[in-house]
Structure formats: C-alpha cells, structure tokens
Amino acid sequence: MGFYSESSTPEFCQDNSIGYLSRRVFQLAQVNLEAVFAPEGISYLQWSALSSIGTGQGNTCAELARDIVYDKGATTRLVDALEANGWVTRHRDADDRRIVNLALTPAGTAIAQRCRSRVIQLWNGWLSDWEETEVNQLIRLLQRLRGTLQQAATDRSFA
C-alpha cells in the first residue's frame, strides 16, 4: 500500500504533499535569495545558469536547459544575456562543429563565486537552529527523491 490514501491518515493535503511543500520551499528560498543577487545585477536564474556552466553540468544550451529545468528557447535567450554581460562565452566543439560549448569568463566565475558565498551565508542562517544530522538527512532524502524522479522521467521518455 502507498503512503497517501484517499480515505485514511495521512490525508493528502497541501501541508503533507511532498510536491506542494518542495515547490513552496523553493519559491520562498528564491524570493529571499533574489536579495543576495540584486547588488550584483544578476537574477537567481542567471546565477543558476552560471553555476551549472561552472560545474560542467550545463556545457551546452541543451544541457543547461535540462539542468536548470528551463525551456530550450528561453535558455538560448538567457545565454545571450549572460554573454552580453561578459559572463559566458560560446565556442564550437573541436571534434563536432555542430556542438556549441559554453564556458564562464573570468568575470562570470567571479560573480558566480561571490553570489555562492552569499547563498552559503543565507542558507547557514536559515539552518542555524537545525542539527547537522537533520540537514544531512534532508539532503540525503532530497537526493534520493531526485533520483527517483529522474528515473521516472527517463522511463517515461522510452514508453
């Protein structure tokens, strides 16, 4: 039997819906994080893209769109803006000229690192009354859920 049920405890409602709670946590964090990025003239979305490119998870526009879960066309416009700000460069792949790779410029790396430091400070403040074991358990459980959902998306794409 599954965790949720139509007629028994726990009742499926917003207060115990994993989807609702995770979306709401993300929304609240994003609103609060925007203040961290404002002095740098960057948005949360732009910082996410810079972080993805910087860690090698968003080496192309397609990879970046998948990693930040963003529309491919909109991602191209996002990269255009990052490039116009001098934070990202595009270059053709040496082995396959159809592929356009993305890389951070030194200015892009610097702004991503400054924002990262501020994000770390903010999260540390939010989690200051949590036990380290609680934070580690939450991270582990979210990573596990991410894996489950990634597998479900992969399975669905071959259906």
XYZ file of C-alpha atoms in Angstrom:
159
model
C 0.000 0.000 0.000
C 1.197 3.517 -0.787
C 1.875 6.290 1.680
C -1.004 8.507 0.591
C -4.614 7.389 0.554
C -7.943 8.898 -0.417
C -9.610 7.990 2.852
C -7.067 7.416 5.607
C -4.296 9.115 7.511
C -2.277 10.821 6.373
C -4.823 12.755 4.382
C -3.370 14.056 1.148
C -3.396 17.851 1.514
C -1.015 20.736 0.918
C 0.510 20.529 4.364
C 1.799 16.998 3.750
C 2.108 16.963 -0.038
C 5.749 16.461 -0.991
C 5.160 18.230 -4.296
C 3.497 21.258 -2.729
C 5.999 21.528 0.115
C 9.060 21.221 -2.125
C 7.653 23.791 -4.570
C 6.792 26.171 -1.714
C 10.223 25.801 -0.104
C 11.807 26.562 -3.486
C 9.580 29.616 -4.011
C 10.297 31.021 -0.564
C 14.026 30.421 -0.893
C 14.070 32.013 -4.340
C 12.281 35.156 -3.110
C 14.761 35.526 -0.257
C 17.765 34.710 -2.447
C 16.917 37.411 -5.000
C 18.110 39.981 -2.451
C 21.526 38.296 -2.487
C 21.828 38.703 -6.246
C 20.422 42.230 -6.613
C 23.659 44.051 -5.638
C 25.456 42.097 -8.374
C 22.853 42.959 -11.005
C 22.063 39.288 -11.520
C 18.942 37.169 -11.049
C 18.513 33.813 -9.369
C 18.007 32.218 -12.788
C 21.181 33.776 -14.166
C 23.166 32.612 -11.141
C 21.732 29.102 -11.523
C 22.881 29.083 -15.138
C 26.357 30.344 -14.249
C 26.621 27.713 -11.527
C 25.525 24.959 -13.901
C 28.026 26.021 -16.551
C 30.768 26.431 -13.945
C 30.284 22.924 -12.558
C 30.214 21.370 -16.037
C 26.575 20.305 -15.877
C 25.495 22.857 -18.473
C 28.207 22.665 -21.112
C 25.774 23.328 -23.976
C 22.452 25.181 -24.183
C 20.585 21.850 -24.272
C 22.432 20.517 -21.198
C 21.916 23.818 -19.418
C 18.176 23.784 -20.159
C 17.888 20.254 -18.752
C 19.935 21.059 -15.663
C 18.075 24.225 -14.680
C 14.753 22.821 -15.951
C 14.121 25.662 -18.344
C 12.677 25.969 -21.848
C 15.326 25.434 -24.568
C 14.386 28.583 -26.489
C 14.350 30.661 -23.330
C 17.706 29.161 -22.355
C 19.228 30.420 -25.595
C 17.987 33.926 -24.753
C 19.318 33.516 -21.196
C 22.754 32.572 -22.560
C 22.569 35.554 -24.946
C 22.099 37.833 -21.921
C 24.907 36.133 -19.971
C 27.186 36.518 -22.974
C 26.202 40.192 -23.423
C 27.171 40.801 -19.777
C 30.567 39.241 -20.403
C 29.965 36.276 -18.093
C 29.785 33.438 -20.650
C 31.452 32.581 -23.938
C 30.322 30.215 -26.686
C 32.732 28.221 -28.815
C 32.362 25.445 -31.364
C 33.431 21.986 -30.285
C 36.700 20.963 -31.949
C 35.502 17.402 -32.624
C 31.907 18.165 -33.633
C 31.309 21.625 -35.085
C 27.541 21.243 -34.592
C 28.050 21.494 -30.836
C 28.411 24.923 -29.237
C 30.070 24.710 -25.824
C 29.539 27.207 -23.045
C 32.212 28.416 -20.639
C 32.414 31.017 -17.908
C 34.611 34.026 -18.420
C 36.777 35.188 -15.512
C 34.087 37.807 -14.768
C 31.404 35.099 -14.847
C 33.411 32.918 -12.489
C 33.956 35.836 -10.115
C 30.297 36.856 -9.927
C 29.180 33.230 -9.529
C 31.637 32.756 -6.651
C 30.640 35.987 -4.893
C 26.974 35.030 -5.106
C 27.755 31.461 -3.991
C 29.402 32.815 -0.837
C 26.309 34.906 -0.079
C 23.992 31.953 -0.746
C 26.016 29.821 1.669
C 25.737 32.516 4.363
C 21.980 32.781 3.853
C 21.369 29.021 3.992
C 23.582 28.730 7.068
C 21.427 31.385 8.726
C 18.197 29.618 7.787
C 19.513 26.307 9.094
C 21.184 27.706 12.214
C 18.728 26.031 14.601
C 18.866 22.668 12.809
C 21.083 19.825 13.933
C 23.786 18.846 11.439
C 22.310 15.340 11.281
C 18.914 16.811 10.332
C 20.433 18.826 7.481
C 22.392 15.803 6.249
C 19.266 13.637 6.411
C 17.210 16.208 4.495
C 19.886 16.458 1.791
C 20.144 12.670 1.542
C 16.372 12.275 1.257
C 16.058 15.031 -1.347
C 18.883 13.455 -3.380
C 17.093 10.120 -3.194
C 13.797 11.680 -4.292
C 15.587 13.463 -7.133
C 16.992 10.137 -8.298
C 13.573 8.501 -8.151
C 12.002 11.305 -10.165
C 14.871 11.370 -12.694
C 14.439 7.636 -13.225
C 10.687 8.060 -13.668
C 11.306 10.766 -16.288
C 13.806 8.534 -18.080
C 11.438 5.551 -18.006
C 8.598 7.714 -19.343
C 10.707 9.034 -22.204
C 11.130 5.458 -23.517
C 7.480 4.479 -23.080
